[in-house]
Amino acid sequence: QVQLVESGGGLVQAGGSLRLSCAASRRIFSFDAVGWYRQAPGKQRELVAGITSDGTNYAASVKGRFTISRDNVKNTLDLQMNSLKPEDTAVYYCHAEKIVNVEGAKVDLWGQGTQVTVSS
């Protein structure tokens, strides 16, 4: 049974940095797509950064400030967040997607979420 466990959230001042980590019980590279999403109060969940076979992509609002990466040694999906802004405040979720059979059925896995609060 695969699970995702997130850590690294917290309270930080504007301009500061945080590093989020998502630990997977299965190899991170075994997933077809992985990424970080966030959901702010009153807003829909949005993709922050993702990795697929096509490459890495970022939301325009975080481009140049956030970096998504996979740590093969620790088997984690990480999100380095620099130059944080108050508008980055949200619950951040780790996500992984895997094709599980020949029919192309997929399973979406979500972490429990970790709160990131940026004060000004």
XYZ file of C-alpha atoms in Angstrom:
120
model
C 0.000 0.000 0.000
C 1.484 3.305 -1.140
C 1.363 6.372 1.051
C 2.652 9.918 0.896
C 3.726 11.789 4.000
C 4.499 15.500 3.903
C 6.599 17.629 6.199
C 8.358 20.973 6.293
C 5.506 23.433 6.524
C 5.487 26.253 9.000
C 5.380 29.972 9.599
C 7.873 32.195 7.831
C 8.272 35.894 7.156
C 7.917 37.297 3.674
C 11.151 36.866 1.767
C 12.082 33.766 3.701
C 12.438 30.171 2.598
C 10.989 26.778 3.385
C 11.660 23.309 2.067
C 8.808 20.851 1.857
C 9.413 17.141 1.657
C 7.124 14.301 0.614
C 8.177 10.822 1.639
C 6.828 7.960 -0.436
C 6.595 4.308 0.483
C 7.266 3.478 -3.168
C 10.088 4.769 -5.341
C 9.367 8.322 -6.447
C 10.628 7.490 -9.924
C 8.077 4.686 -10.251
C 5.209 7.190 -10.526
C 4.095 8.526 -13.886
C 3.605 12.023 -12.519
C 4.429 13.725 -9.244
C 3.895 17.229 -8.041
C 3.026 19.770 -5.419
C -0.351 21.442 -5.209
C -1.647 24.098 -2.874
C -5.004 25.354 -1.746
C -5.472 28.758 -0.184
C -8.589 29.753 1.760
C -11.473 30.423 -0.614
C -9.559 29.219 -3.659
C -9.381 26.026 -5.677
C -6.463 23.678 -5.420
C -3.813 24.531 -7.973
C -0.724 22.875 -9.332
C 2.401 24.571 -8.043
C 5.055 22.388 -9.627
C 5.059 19.015 -11.313
C 7.285 16.436 -12.914
C 6.145 14.194 -15.745
C 7.814 12.324 -18.565
C 7.576 15.581 -20.517
C 9.630 17.469 -17.981
C 9.141 19.910 -15.144
C 6.568 22.657 -15.023
C 5.708 25.450 -12.612
C 2.820 27.748 -11.986
C 3.572 31.208 -13.305
C 3.216 32.665 -9.827
C 6.110 30.597 -8.450
C 8.383 30.409 -11.480
C 11.899 31.379 -10.496
C 11.170 31.121 -6.782
C 10.261 27.457 -6.254
C 12.174 24.373 -7.296
C 10.771 20.853 -7.396
C 13.144 17.929 -7.189
C 13.382 14.239 -6.428
C 15.881 12.872 -3.959
C 16.742 9.333 -5.002
C 18.649 8.601 -1.791
C 15.889 9.645 0.592
C 13.097 8.694 -1.833
C 11.375 12.024 -1.401
C 9.759 14.667 -3.548
C 10.931 18.062 -2.398
C 9.852 21.628 -2.976
C 12.325 24.375 -2.211
C 10.454 27.633 -1.756
C 12.415 30.868 -1.775
C 11.400 34.516 -1.662
C 8.092 33.565 -0.114
C 5.193 35.982 -0.336
C 2.047 36.285 1.785
C 0.045 35.072 -1.209
C 1.931 31.775 -1.011
C 0.051 31.015 2.195
C -1.847 27.772 1.669
C -2.022 24.123 2.521
C 0.481 22.337 0.313
C -0.195 18.808 -0.883
C 2.071 16.196 -2.375
C 0.555 14.293 -5.288
C 1.505 11.218 -7.257
C -0.197 9.498 -10.161
C 0.348 5.986 -11.408
C -1.078 3.953 -14.262
C -1.978 0.674 -12.594
C -3.222 -1.626 -15.358
C -3.187 -2.272 -19.101
C -6.532 -0.497 -19.542
C -4.850 2.716 -18.488
C -6.612 3.134 -15.169
C -4.858 5.586 -12.873
C -4.567 6.020 -9.157
C -4.158 9.441 -7.592
C -2.355 9.610 -4.287
C -2.402 12.633 -2.019
C -0.490 13.540 1.064
C -2.230 14.841 4.151
C -1.168 18.409 3.464
C 1.155 20.743 5.300
C 0.363 24.335 6.219
C 2.579 27.108 4.923
C 1.943 30.549 6.351
C 3.857 33.586 5.159
C 3.577 36.719 7.250
C 4.257 40.269 6.133
